[in-house]
Amino acid sequence: MMPHGHGSPYVDDDEEEEEETAGRSGRASSHRTVSVNAACPFRSSLLFPPSASRGTTLCTADPSTLRLGTIDDIRRLHVTTHRLGMTPRRIAHHEAGRVYVVGCIDSGGSDGRTFGIGAESNQRNVVRFFDDATFDEVSRIELEAYEMIQTVRSASLSINRSFEAGDGGGGDGARPVECRPYVVLGTAYAFPDEDEPSMGRVIVVECNLGGNPKSDDADNDDDDDSQALRVVREISEYPMKGGIYSICPFYRGTLLVTCGSKTVLCQLDASASVAGDLILRHVGTGHHGHMISLYVDSLA
């Protein structure tokens, strides 16, 4: 169950019942049954008319299909289907780059590659970036052997420059100097001889539109230029001892990360030795003692 919009609608994604429901104040609503593994809200005036883009646009993923739709005034779900050819596990919309970020399991159909140790085999995980208007694939990131995508978030992160040369020794190092939008991925390594993941990674990815915006009377040219200027690249990664189950943006452009039985606070630091490099690191001691930290959220 997750809130959708500004308090009134809600979305229930249920693997057992395999249905999506939108409602208000307990009022019964018509719905159609579909399979749902993951869901997230987004807004796209390019995909649906402005009357439908009031924070009531919904994106869902089942074992083989990505669905994009709106919930109208009479609470019917309108669906547009896009075939992935892979099994989606996680999805997020990154507004700054105008992309959907979909973490998928590749069965090996694209190039036949699987990873294995002895009799055990592992289907590789891939993070794919789709244009939110045309649904063309912009780029993809292939994860390592036995590495599984666990969480995908779009977040605005501040860059701490207190350790840069010439900054005067830090003073107020917690004060954000600048803020940039990123896609943050959390992974876990599922080795066949382990009951729980012993290691994982937090990966920070940049995928933004570059250049100056063009006038509205050249829409087609603008779409072509945006496609050319959009580049997906890994900015930083932070290996951790345990699987990364959940990530959420926190106060002053930081991140809360759940890793195994711990919840830690992470921030981006500017490198003091290499100009332009960013380093993701944890801050403080975090919170320990859980059986397992599966989900974290914040009101910040």
PDB file of C-alpha atoms in Angstrom:
ATOM      1  CA  MET A   1       0.000   0.000   0.000  1.00  0.00           C
ATOM      2  CA  MET A   2       1.399   3.422  -0.913  1.00  0.00           C
ATOM      3  CA  PRO A   3      -0.042   6.973  -0.972  1.00  0.00           C
ATOM      4  CA  HIS A   4      -0.595   8.436  -4.402  1.00  0.00           C
ATOM      5  CA  GLY A   5      -1.004  12.144  -5.113  1.00  0.00           C
ATOM      6  CA  HIS A   6      -1.699  14.608  -2.304  1.00  0.00           C
ATOM      7  CA  GLY A   7      -3.429  12.473   0.272  1.00  0.00           C
ATOM      8  CA  SER A   8      -6.649  11.426  -1.426  1.00  0.00           C
ATOM      9  CA  PRO A   9      -5.965   8.428  -3.694  1.00  0.00           C
ATOM     10  CA  TYR A  10      -4.084   5.329  -2.643  1.00  0.00           C
ATOM     11  CA  VAL A  11      -2.583   2.426  -4.554  1.00  0.00           C
ATOM     12  CA  ASP A  12      -2.563  -1.176  -3.376  1.00  0.00           C
ATOM     13  CA  ASP A  13      -0.164  -3.536  -5.158  1.00  0.00           C
ATOM     14  CA  ASP A  14      -0.777  -7.096  -4.040  1.00  0.00           C
ATOM     15  CA  GLU A  15       1.074 -10.095  -5.422  1.00  0.00           C
ATOM     16  CA  GLU A  16      -1.427 -12.580  -3.970  1.00  0.00           C
ATOM     17  CA  GLU A  17      -4.569 -10.925  -5.292  1.00  0.00           C
ATOM     18  CA  GLU A  18      -2.740  -9.397  -8.251  1.00  0.00           C
ATOM     19  CA  GLU A  19      -4.825  -6.248  -8.440  1.00  0.00           C
ATOM     20  CA  GLU A  20      -4.512  -2.458  -8.436  1.00  0.00           C
ATOM     21  CA  THR A  21      -7.076  -0.292  -6.675  1.00  0.00           C
ATOM     22  CA  ALA A  22      -7.562   3.457  -6.458  1.00  0.00           C
ATOM     23  CA  GLY A  23     -10.100   4.935  -4.050  1.00  0.00           C
ATOM     24  CA  ARG A  24     -11.080   7.874  -1.859  1.00  0.00           C
ATOM     25  CA  SER A  25     -12.478   7.862   1.688  1.00  0.00           C
ATOM     26  CA  GLY A  26     -13.421   4.179   1.578  1.00  0.00           C
ATOM     27  CA  ARG A  27     -15.650   4.678  -1.464  1.00  0.00           C
ATOM     28  CA  ALA A  28     -15.917   1.600  -3.700  1.00  0.00           C
ATOM     29  CA  SER A  29     -14.260   1.991  -7.094  1.00  0.00           C
ATOM     30  CA  SER A  30     -14.249   0.039 -10.322  1.00  0.00           C
ATOM     31  CA  HIS A  31     -10.961  -1.652 -11.184  1.00  0.00           C
ATOM     32  CA  ARG A  32      -9.425  -4.255 -13.443  1.00  0.00           C
ATOM     33  CA  THR A  33      -7.213  -7.041 -12.169  1.00  0.00           C
ATOM     34  CA  VAL A  34      -3.565  -6.920 -13.228  1.00  0.00           C
ATOM     35  CA  SER A  35      -0.374  -8.392 -11.845  1.00  0.00           C
ATOM     36  CA  VAL A  36       1.766  -5.900  -9.894  1.00  0.00           C
ATOM     37  CA  ASN A  37       5.286  -6.411  -8.545  1.00  0.00           C
ATOM     38  CA  ALA A  38       6.196  -2.737  -8.035  1.00  0.00           C
ATOM     39  CA  ALA A  39       4.514   0.659  -8.538  1.00  0.00           C
ATOM     40  CA  CYS A  40       5.475   4.326  -8.444  1.00  0.00           C
ATOM     41  CA  PRO A  41       3.721   7.658  -9.191  1.00  0.00           C
ATOM     42  CA  PHE A  42       5.011  10.085 -11.824  1.00  0.00           C
ATOM     43  CA  ARG A  43       3.889  13.043 -13.923  1.00  0.00           C
ATOM     44  CA  SER A  44       4.306  13.332 -17.702  1.00  0.00           C
ATOM     45  CA  SER A  45       2.383  15.872 -19.773  1.00  0.00           C
ATOM     46  CA  LEU A  46       4.064  14.413 -22.868  1.00  0.00           C
ATOM     47  CA  LEU A  47       2.499  10.993 -22.383  1.00  0.00           C
ATOM     48  CA  PHE A  48      -1.014  11.983 -21.293  1.00  0.00           C
ATOM     49  CA  PRO A  49      -3.092  15.161 -21.754  1.00  0.00           C
ATOM     50  CA  PRO A  50      -2.710  17.946 -19.136  1.00  0.00           C
ATOM     51  CA  SER A  51      -6.119  17.106 -17.664  1.00  0.00           C
ATOM     52  CA  ALA A  52      -4.742  13.688 -16.711  1.00  0.00           C
ATOM     53  CA  SER A  53      -1.416  14.877 -15.284  1.00  0.00           C
ATOM     54  CA  ARG A  54      -2.419  16.124 -11.857  1.00  0.00           C
ATOM     55  CA  GLY A  55      -0.184  13.831  -9.824  1.00  0.00           C
ATOM     56  CA  THR A  56      -2.482  10.872 -10.615  1.00  0.00           C
ATOM     57  CA  THR A  57      -0.253   9.132 -13.150  1.00  0.00           C
ATOM     58  CA  LEU A  58       0.846   5.628 -12.195  1.00  0.00           C
ATOM     59  CA  CYS A  59       3.614   3.317 -13.356  1.00  0.00           C
ATOM     60  CA  THR A  60       3.506  -0.384 -12.445  1.00  0.00           C
ATOM     61  CA  ALA A  61       5.683  -3.401 -13.239  1.00  0.00           C
ATOM     62  CA  ASP A  62       4.746  -7.086 -13.348  1.00  0.00           C
ATOM     63  CA  PRO A  63       7.024 -10.057 -14.153  1.00  0.00           C
ATOM     64  CA  SER A  64       7.172  -9.178 -17.875  1.00  0.00           C
ATOM     65  CA  THR A  65       5.484  -5.804 -18.548  1.00  0.00           C
ATOM     66  CA  LEU A  66       5.843  -2.110 -17.727  1.00  0.00           C
ATOM     67  CA  ARG A  67       2.452  -0.307 -17.501  1.00  0.00           C
ATOM     68  CA  LEU A  68       1.915   3.450 -17.547  1.00  0.00           C
ATOM     69  CA  GLY A  69      -1.481   4.945 -16.854  1.00  0.00           C
ATOM     70  CA  THR A  70      -3.662   7.557 -15.205  1.00  0.00           C
ATOM     71  CA  ILE A  71      -6.489   7.402 -12.697  1.00  0.00           C
ATOM     72  CA  ASP A  72      -9.304   9.630 -13.923  1.00  0.00           C
ATOM     73  CA  ASP A  73     -12.166  11.301 -12.040  1.00  0.00           C
ATOM     74  CA  ILE A  74     -14.293   8.160 -12.114  1.00  0.00           C
ATOM     75  CA  ARG A  75     -11.376   6.093 -10.830  1.00  0.00           C
ATOM     76  CA  ARG A  76     -10.775   3.900 -13.844  1.00  0.00           C
ATOM     77  CA  LEU A  77      -7.185   2.999 -14.625  1.00  0.00           C
ATOM     78  CA  HIS A  78      -6.075   3.736 -18.199  1.00  0.00           C
ATOM     79  CA  VAL A  79      -3.038   1.676 -19.152  1.00  0.00           C
ATOM     80  CA  THR A  80      -0.314   1.944 -21.785  1.00  0.00           C
ATOM     81  CA  THR A  81       1.884  -1.152 -22.130  1.00  0.00           C
ATOM     82  CA  HIS A  82       5.582  -1.303 -23.034  1.00  0.00           C
ATOM     83  CA  ARG A  83       7.268  -4.663 -23.523  1.00  0.00           C
ATOM     84  CA  LEU A  84      10.630  -4.989 -21.795  1.00  0.00           C
ATOM     85  CA  GLY A  85      11.741  -8.478 -22.756  1.00  0.00           C
ATOM     86  CA  MET A  86      13.078  -8.834 -19.213  1.00  0.00           C
ATOM     87  CA  THR A  87      11.599  -9.253 -15.744  1.00  0.00           C
ATOM     88  CA  PRO A  88      11.378  -5.846 -13.976  1.00  0.00           C
ATOM     89  CA  ARG A  89      12.223  -5.736 -10.262  1.00  0.00           C
ATOM     90  CA  ARG A  90      12.365  -2.021  -9.381  1.00  0.00           C
ATOM     91  CA  ILE A  91      11.326   1.211 -11.091  1.00  0.00           C
ATOM     92  CA  ALA A  92      11.646   4.968 -10.499  1.00  0.00           C
ATOM     93  CA  HIS A  93      11.030   8.135 -12.526  1.00  0.00           C
ATOM     94  CA  HIS A  94      13.939  10.597 -12.747  1.00  0.00           C
ATOM     95  CA  GLU A  95      12.421  13.953 -13.671  1.00  0.00           C
ATOM     96  CA  ALA A  96      15.716  15.781 -14.204  1.00  0.00           C
ATOM     97  CA  GLY A  97      16.732  13.361 -16.947  1.00  0.00           C
ATOM     98  CA  ARG A  98      13.224  12.641 -18.223  1.00  0.00           C
ATOM     99  CA  VAL A  99      13.769   8.911 -17.888  1.00  0.00           C
ATOM    100  CA  TYR A 100      12.264   5.867 -16.243  1.00  0.00           C
ATOM    101  CA  VAL A 101      14.897   3.801 -14.455  1.00  0.00           C
ATOM    102  CA  VAL A 102      13.994   0.107 -14.448  1.00  0.00           C
ATOM    103  CA  GLY A 103      16.005  -2.582 -12.686  1.00  0.00           C
ATOM    104  CA  CYS A 104      15.530  -5.845 -14.603  1.00  0.00           C
ATOM    105  CA  ILE A 105      16.549  -9.491 -14.485  1.00  0.00           C
ATOM    106  CA  ASP A 106      17.992 -10.546 -17.846  1.00  0.00           C
ATOM    107  CA  SER A 107      17.322 -14.214 -18.537  1.00  0.00           C
ATOM    108  CA  GLY A 108      20.289 -14.275 -20.924  1.00  0.00           C
ATOM    109  CA  GLY A 109      18.179 -13.868 -24.046  1.00  0.00           C
ATOM    110  CA  SER A 110      20.036 -10.774 -25.242  1.00  0.00           C
ATOM    111  CA  ASP A 111      23.513 -12.304 -25.432  1.00  0.00           C
ATOM    112  CA  GLY A 112      23.136 -15.676 -23.679  1.00  0.00           C
ATOM    113  CA  ARG A 113      25.407 -14.761 -20.756  1.00  0.00           C
ATOM    114  CA  THR A 114      24.806 -16.194 -17.298  1.00  0.00           C
ATOM    115  CA  PHE A 115      27.120 -16.406 -14.326  1.00  0.00           C
ATOM    116  CA  GLY A 116      27.679 -19.519 -12.276  1.00  0.00           C
ATOM    117  CA  ILE A 117      29.824 -21.432  -9.792  1.00  0.00           C
ATOM    118  CA  GLY A 118      29.625 -25.180 -10.289  1.00  0.00           C
ATOM    119  CA  ALA A 119      25.997 -26.237 -10.684  1.00  0.00           C
ATOM    120  CA  GLU A 120      24.676 -22.864  -9.509  1.00  0.00           C
ATOM    121  CA  SER A 121      23.815 -20.242 -12.118  1.00  0.00           C
ATOM    122  CA  ASN A 122      22.741 -16.621 -11.786  1.00  0.00           C
ATOM    123  CA  GLN A 123      20.858 -14.459 -14.255  1.00  0.00           C
ATOM    124  CA  ARG A 124      22.462 -11.057 -14.519  1.00  0.00           C
ATOM    125  CA  ASN A 125      20.721  -7.860 -13.435  1.00  0.00           C
ATOM    126  CA  VAL A 126      20.544  -4.802 -15.686  1.00  0.00           C
ATOM    127  CA  VAL A 127      19.491  -1.213 -14.930  1.00  0.00           C
ATOM    128  CA  ARG A 128      17.816   0.284 -18.012  1.00  0.00           C
ATOM    129  CA  PHE A 129      17.027   3.944 -18.720  1.00  0.00           C
ATOM    130  CA  PHE A 130      13.984   4.738 -20.913  1.00  0.00           C
ATOM    131  CA  ASP A 131      12.952   8.110 -22.320  1.00  0.00           C
ATOM    132  CA  ASP A 132       9.734   9.099 -20.537  1.00  0.00           C
ATOM    133  CA  ALA A 133       8.064  10.348 -23.751  1.00  0.00           C
ATOM    134  CA  THR A 134       9.138   7.922 -26.472  1.00  0.00           C
ATOM    135  CA  PHE A 135      10.144   4.941 -24.282  1.00  0.00           C
ATOM    136  CA  ASP A 136      13.290   4.491 -26.342  1.00  0.00           C
ATOM    137  CA  GLU A 137      16.132   2.983 -24.337  1.00  0.00           C
ATOM    138  CA  VAL A 138      18.663   5.717 -23.569  1.00  0.00           C
ATOM    139  CA  SER A 139      21.282   3.632 -21.807  1.00  0.00           C
ATOM    140  CA  ARG A 140      21.809   0.679 -19.488  1.00  0.00           C
ATOM    141  CA  ILE A 141      24.131  -0.373 -16.674  1.00  0.00           C
ATOM    142  CA  GLU A 142      25.021  -4.043 -16.324  1.00  0.00           C
ATOM    143  CA  LEU A 143      25.641  -5.160 -12.766  1.00  0.00           C
ATOM    144  CA  GLU A 144      28.337  -7.586 -11.717  1.00  0.00           C
ATOM    145  CA  ALA A 145      28.050 -11.368 -11.396  1.00  0.00           C
ATOM    146  CA  TYR A 146      25.588 -12.371  -8.630  1.00  0.00           C
ATOM    147  CA  GLU A 147      24.717  -8.701  -8.027  1.00  0.00           C
ATOM    148  CA  MET A 148      20.971  -8.012  -7.741  1.00  0.00           C
ATOM    149  CA  ILE A 149      19.179  -4.688  -7.900  1.00  0.00           C
ATOM    150  CA  GLN A 150      17.345  -4.064  -4.611  1.00  0.00           C
ATOM    151  CA  THR A 151      16.246  -0.421  -4.726  1.00  0.00           C
ATOM    152  CA  VAL A 152      16.158   2.523  -7.161  1.00  0.00           C
ATOM    153  CA  ARG A 153      15.559   6.120  -6.073  1.00  0.00           C
ATOM    154  CA  SER A 154      15.698   9.552  -7.684  1.00  0.00           C
ATOM    155  CA  ALA A 155      17.218  11.987  -5.184  1.00  0.00           C
ATOM    156  CA  SER A 156      18.634  15.492  -4.992  1.00  0.00           C
ATOM    157  CA  LEU A 157      21.984  15.311  -3.186  1.00  0.00           C
ATOM    158  CA  SER A 158      24.122  18.083  -1.784  1.00  0.00           C
ATOM    159  CA  ILE A 159      27.887  18.081  -2.321  1.00  0.00           C
ATOM    160  CA  ASN A 160      29.986  18.689   0.755  1.00  0.00           C
ATOM    161  CA  ARG A 161      33.106  20.680  -0.207  1.00  0.00           C
ATOM    162  CA  SER A 162      34.488  21.200   3.293  1.00  0.00           C
ATOM    163  CA  PHE A 163      37.486  18.984   2.493  1.00  0.00           C
ATOM    164  CA  GLU A 164      38.483  20.773  -0.679  1.00  0.00           C
ATOM    165  CA  ALA A 165      41.717  22.714  -0.719  1.00  0.00           C
ATOM    166  CA  GLY A 166      41.170  26.399  -0.155  1.00  0.00           C
ATOM    167  CA  ASP A 167      37.875  25.912   1.663  1.00  0.00           C
ATOM    168  CA  GLY A 168      39.345  27.287   4.839  1.00  0.00           C
ATOM    169  CA  GLY A 169      39.285  24.182   7.006  1.00  0.00           C
ATOM    170  CA  GLY A 170      35.686  23.200   7.005  1.00  0.00           C
ATOM    171  CA  GLY A 171      33.794  25.388   9.457  1.00  0.00           C
ATOM    172  CA  ASP A 172      30.227  24.401   8.744  1.00  0.00           C
ATOM    173  CA  GLY A 173      30.822  21.215   6.789  1.00  0.00           C
ATOM    174  CA  ALA A 174      27.158  20.170   7.003  1.00  0.00           C
ATOM    175  CA  ARG A 175      25.956  23.188   5.032  1.00  0.00           C
ATOM    176  CA  PRO A 176      25.094  22.135   1.455  1.00  0.00           C
ATOM    177  CA  VAL A 177      27.040  24.139  -1.102  1.00  0.00           C
ATOM    178  CA  GLU A 178      25.187  22.895  -4.170  1.00  0.00           C
ATOM    179  CA  CYS A 179      22.478  20.371  -4.898  1.00  0.00           C
ATOM    180  CA  ARG A 180      22.188  18.115  -7.949  1.00  0.00           C
ATOM    181  CA  PRO A 181      19.691  15.423  -9.030  1.00  0.00           C
ATOM    182  CA  TYR A 182      20.952  11.844  -9.214  1.00  0.00           C
ATOM    183  CA  VAL A 183      19.684   8.295  -9.554  1.00  0.00           C
ATOM    184  CA  VAL A 184      20.758   6.152  -6.583  1.00  0.00           C
ATOM    185  CA  LEU A 185      20.911   2.364  -6.885  1.00  0.00           C
ATOM    186  CA  GLY A 186      21.152  -0.165  -4.070  1.00  0.00           C
ATOM    187  CA  THR A 187      22.368  -3.701  -4.780  1.00  0.00           C
ATOM    188  CA  ALA A 188      23.148  -6.955  -2.995  1.00  0.00           C
ATOM    189  CA  TYR A 189      25.382  -9.864  -3.987  1.00  0.00           C
ATOM    190  CA  ALA A 190      23.390 -13.129  -3.821  1.00  0.00           C
ATOM    191  CA  PHE A 191      26.141 -15.740  -3.647  1.00  0.00           C
ATOM    192  CA  PRO A 192      24.789 -19.319  -3.689  1.00  0.00           C
ATOM    193  CA  ASP A 193      26.618 -20.328  -0.483  1.00  0.00           C
ATOM    194  CA  GLU A 194      25.140 -17.460   1.606  1.00  0.00           C
ATOM    195  CA  ASP A 195      21.745 -17.280   3.306  1.00  0.00           C
ATOM    196  CA  GLU A 196      21.904 -13.468   3.485  1.00  0.00           C
ATOM    197  CA  PRO A 197      23.954 -11.087   1.311  1.00  0.00           C
ATOM    198  CA  SER A 198      27.354 -10.311   2.839  1.00  0.00           C
ATOM    199  CA  MET A 199      28.063  -7.355   0.554  1.00  0.00           C
ATOM    200  CA  GLY A 200      26.360  -4.778  -1.637  1.00  0.00           C
ATOM    201  CA  ARG A 201      26.869  -1.403  -3.274  1.00  0.00           C
ATOM    202  CA  VAL A 202      25.276   2.043  -3.288  1.00  0.00           C
ATOM    203  CA  ILE A 203      25.781   3.455  -6.796  1.00  0.00           C
ATOM    204  CA  VAL A 204      25.212   7.131  -7.653  1.00  0.00           C
ATOM    205  CA  VAL A 205      24.353   7.732 -11.319  1.00  0.00           C
ATOM    206  CA  GLU A 206      24.012  11.031 -13.166  1.00  0.00           C
ATOM    207  CA  CYS A 207      21.410  11.258 -15.935  1.00  0.00           C
ATOM    208  CA  ASN A 208      20.414  14.859 -16.653  1.00  0.00           C
ATOM    209  CA  LEU A 209      19.517  16.928 -19.689  1.00  0.00           C
ATOM    210  CA  GLY A 210      22.366  19.194 -20.758  1.00  0.00           C
ATOM    211  CA  GLY A 211      22.446  22.411 -22.755  1.00  0.00           C
ATOM    212  CA  ASN A 212      20.079  25.340 -22.790  1.00  0.00           C
ATOM    213  CA  PRO A 213      16.332  24.747 -23.230  1.00  0.00           C
ATOM    214  CA  LYS A 214      15.007  25.611 -26.652  1.00  0.00           C
ATOM    215  CA  SER A 215      11.830  27.465 -27.609  1.00  0.00           C
ATOM    216  CA  ASP A 216       8.476  25.700 -27.575  1.00  0.00           C
ATOM    217  CA  ASP A 217       7.956  26.187 -31.319  1.00  0.00           C
ATOM    218  CA  ALA A 218      10.656  23.585 -32.107  1.00  0.00           C
ATOM    219  CA  ASP A 219       9.350  20.592 -30.196  1.00  0.00           C
ATOM    220  CA  ASN A 220      10.676  17.922 -32.540  1.00  0.00           C
ATOM    221  CA  ASP A 221      14.157  19.417 -32.677  1.00  0.00           C
ATOM    222  CA  ASP A 222      14.151  19.805 -28.899  1.00  0.00           C
ATOM    223  CA  ASP A 223      13.354  16.116 -28.410  1.00  0.00           C
ATOM    224  CA  ASP A 224      16.190  15.106 -30.740  1.00  0.00           C
ATOM    225  CA  ASP A 225      18.660  17.438 -29.018  1.00  0.00           C
ATOM    226  CA  SER A 226      17.595  16.227 -25.562  1.00  0.00           C
ATOM    227  CA  GLN A 227      18.242  12.649 -26.621  1.00  0.00           C
ATOM    228  CA  ALA A 228      21.737  13.594 -27.829  1.00  0.00           C
ATOM    229  CA  LEU A 229      22.628  15.650 -24.753  1.00  0.00           C
ATOM    230  CA  ARG A 230      21.471  13.072 -22.197  1.00  0.00           C
ATOM    231  CA  VAL A 231      24.346  10.957 -20.862  1.00  0.00           C
ATOM    232  CA  VAL A 232      24.153   8.263 -18.189  1.00  0.00           C
ATOM    233  CA  ARG A 233      27.325   7.850 -16.131  1.00  0.00           C
ATOM    234  CA  GLU A 234      28.281   6.465 -12.741  1.00  0.00           C
ATOM    235  CA  ILE A 235      29.477   9.221 -10.406  1.00  0.00           C
ATOM    236  CA  SER A 236      30.397   7.265  -7.302  1.00  0.00           C
ATOM    237  CA  GLU A 237      29.900   3.946  -5.554  1.00  0.00           C
ATOM    238  CA  TYR A 238      30.129   2.864  -1.953  1.00  0.00           C
ATOM    239  CA  PRO A 239      30.671  -0.859  -1.180  1.00  0.00           C
ATOM    240  CA  MET A 240      29.112  -2.001   2.096  1.00  0.00           C
ATOM    241  CA  LYS A 241      29.101  -5.179   4.172  1.00  0.00           C
ATOM    242  CA  GLY A 242      25.544  -6.404   3.610  1.00  0.00           C
ATOM    243  CA  GLY A 243      22.739  -6.079   1.103  1.00  0.00           C
ATOM    244  CA  ILE A 244      21.346  -2.597   0.380  1.00  0.00           C
ATOM    245  CA  TYR A 245      17.626  -3.074   0.911  1.00  0.00           C
ATOM    246  CA  SER A 246      16.298   0.487   0.918  1.00  0.00           C
ATOM    247  CA  ILE A 247      17.381   4.079   0.227  1.00  0.00           C
ATOM    248  CA  CYS A 248      15.583   7.358   0.871  1.00  0.00           C
ATOM    249  CA  PRO A 249      16.511  11.050   0.573  1.00  0.00           C
ATOM    250  CA  PHE A 250      17.088  12.760   3.919  1.00  0.00           C
ATOM    251  CA  TYR A 251      17.740  16.203   5.417  1.00  0.00           C
ATOM    252  CA  ARG A 252      20.153  18.621   3.670  1.00  0.00           C
ATOM    253  CA  GLY A 253      20.652  16.468   0.597  1.00  0.00           C
ATOM    254  CA  THR A 254      21.875  13.336   2.375  1.00  0.00           C
ATOM    255  CA  LEU A 255      20.737   9.711   2.063  1.00  0.00           C
ATOM    256  CA  LEU A 256      19.444   7.145   4.516  1.00  0.00           C
ATOM    257  CA  VAL A 257      20.593   3.648   3.555  1.00  0.00           C
ATOM    258  CA  THR A 258      19.575   0.323   5.096  1.00  0.00           C
ATOM    259  CA  CYS A 259      22.350  -2.268   4.852  1.00  0.00           C
ATOM    260  CA  GLY A 260      21.853  -5.674   6.433  1.00  0.00           C
ATOM    261  CA  SER A 261      20.847  -4.929  10.025  1.00  0.00           C
ATOM    262  CA  LYS A 262      22.049  -1.303   9.966  1.00  0.00           C
ATOM    263  CA  THR A 263      20.655   2.082   8.938  1.00  0.00           C
ATOM    264  CA  VAL A 264      23.352   4.598   7.994  1.00  0.00           C
ATOM    265  CA  LEU A 265      23.514   8.206   6.824  1.00  0.00           C
ATOM    266  CA  CYS A 266      25.493   8.894   3.634  1.00  0.00           C
ATOM    267  CA  GLN A 267      26.562  12.066   1.841  1.00  0.00           C
ATOM    268  CA  LEU A 268      28.507  13.078  -1.258  1.00  0.00           C
ATOM    269  CA  ASP A 269      31.913  14.676  -0.666  1.00  0.00           C
ATOM    270  CA  ALA A 270      34.042  16.507  -3.197  1.00  0.00           C
ATOM    271  CA  SER A 271      37.417  14.841  -3.598  1.00  0.00           C
ATOM    272  CA  ALA A 272      40.326  16.794  -2.124  1.00  0.00           C
ATOM    273  CA  SER A 273      42.854  15.111  -4.423  1.00  0.00           C
ATOM    274  CA  VAL A 274      41.090  14.850  -7.815  1.00  0.00           C
ATOM    275  CA  ALA A 275      39.180  17.878  -9.065  1.00  0.00           C
ATOM    276  CA  GLY A 276      35.613  17.068 -10.075  1.00  0.00           C
ATOM    277  CA  ASP A 277      35.509  13.628  -8.423  1.00  0.00           C
ATOM    278  CA  LEU A 278      32.770  12.862  -5.900  1.00  0.00           C
ATOM    279  CA  ILE A 279      33.016  10.343  -3.066  1.00  0.00           C
ATOM    280  CA  LEU A 280      30.015   8.775  -1.324  1.00  0.00           C
ATOM    281  CA  ARG A 281      30.706   8.057   2.339  1.00  0.00           C
ATOM    282  CA  HIS A 282      28.738   7.364   5.488  1.00  0.00           C
ATOM    283  CA  VAL A 283      28.431   9.967   8.254  1.00  0.00           C
ATOM    284  CA  GLY A 284      28.408   9.120  11.966  1.00  0.00           C
ATOM    285  CA  THR A 285      27.794   5.656  13.387  1.00  0.00           C
ATOM    286  CA  GLY A 286      24.278   4.955  12.097  1.00  0.00           C
ATOM    287  CA  HIS A 287      21.656   2.836  13.837  1.00  0.00           C
ATOM    288  CA  HIS A 288      22.382  -0.825  14.613  1.00  0.00           C
ATOM    289  CA  GLY A 289      20.661  -3.737  16.293  1.00  0.00           C
ATOM    290  CA  HIS A 290      17.802  -4.588  13.900  1.00  0.00           C
ATOM    291  CA  MET A 291      17.122  -8.163  12.875  1.00  0.00           C
ATOM    292  CA  ILE A 292      17.206  -6.865   9.305  1.00  0.00           C
ATOM    293  CA  SER A 293      16.585  -3.364   7.916  1.00  0.00           C
ATOM    294  CA  LEU A 294      14.267  -3.894   4.958  1.00  0.00           C
ATOM    295  CA  TYR A 295      12.763  -0.421   4.454  1.00  0.00           C
ATOM    296  CA  VAL A 296      13.437   3.170   5.422  1.00  0.00           C
ATOM    297  CA  ASP A 297      11.474   6.366   4.777  1.00  0.00           C
ATOM    298  CA  SER A 298      11.734   9.959   5.961  1.00  0.00           C
ATOM    299  CA  LEU A 299       9.446  12.953   6.510  1.00  0.00           C
ATOM    300  CA  ALA A 300      12.326  15.372   5.747  1.00  0.00           C
TER     301      ALA A 300
END
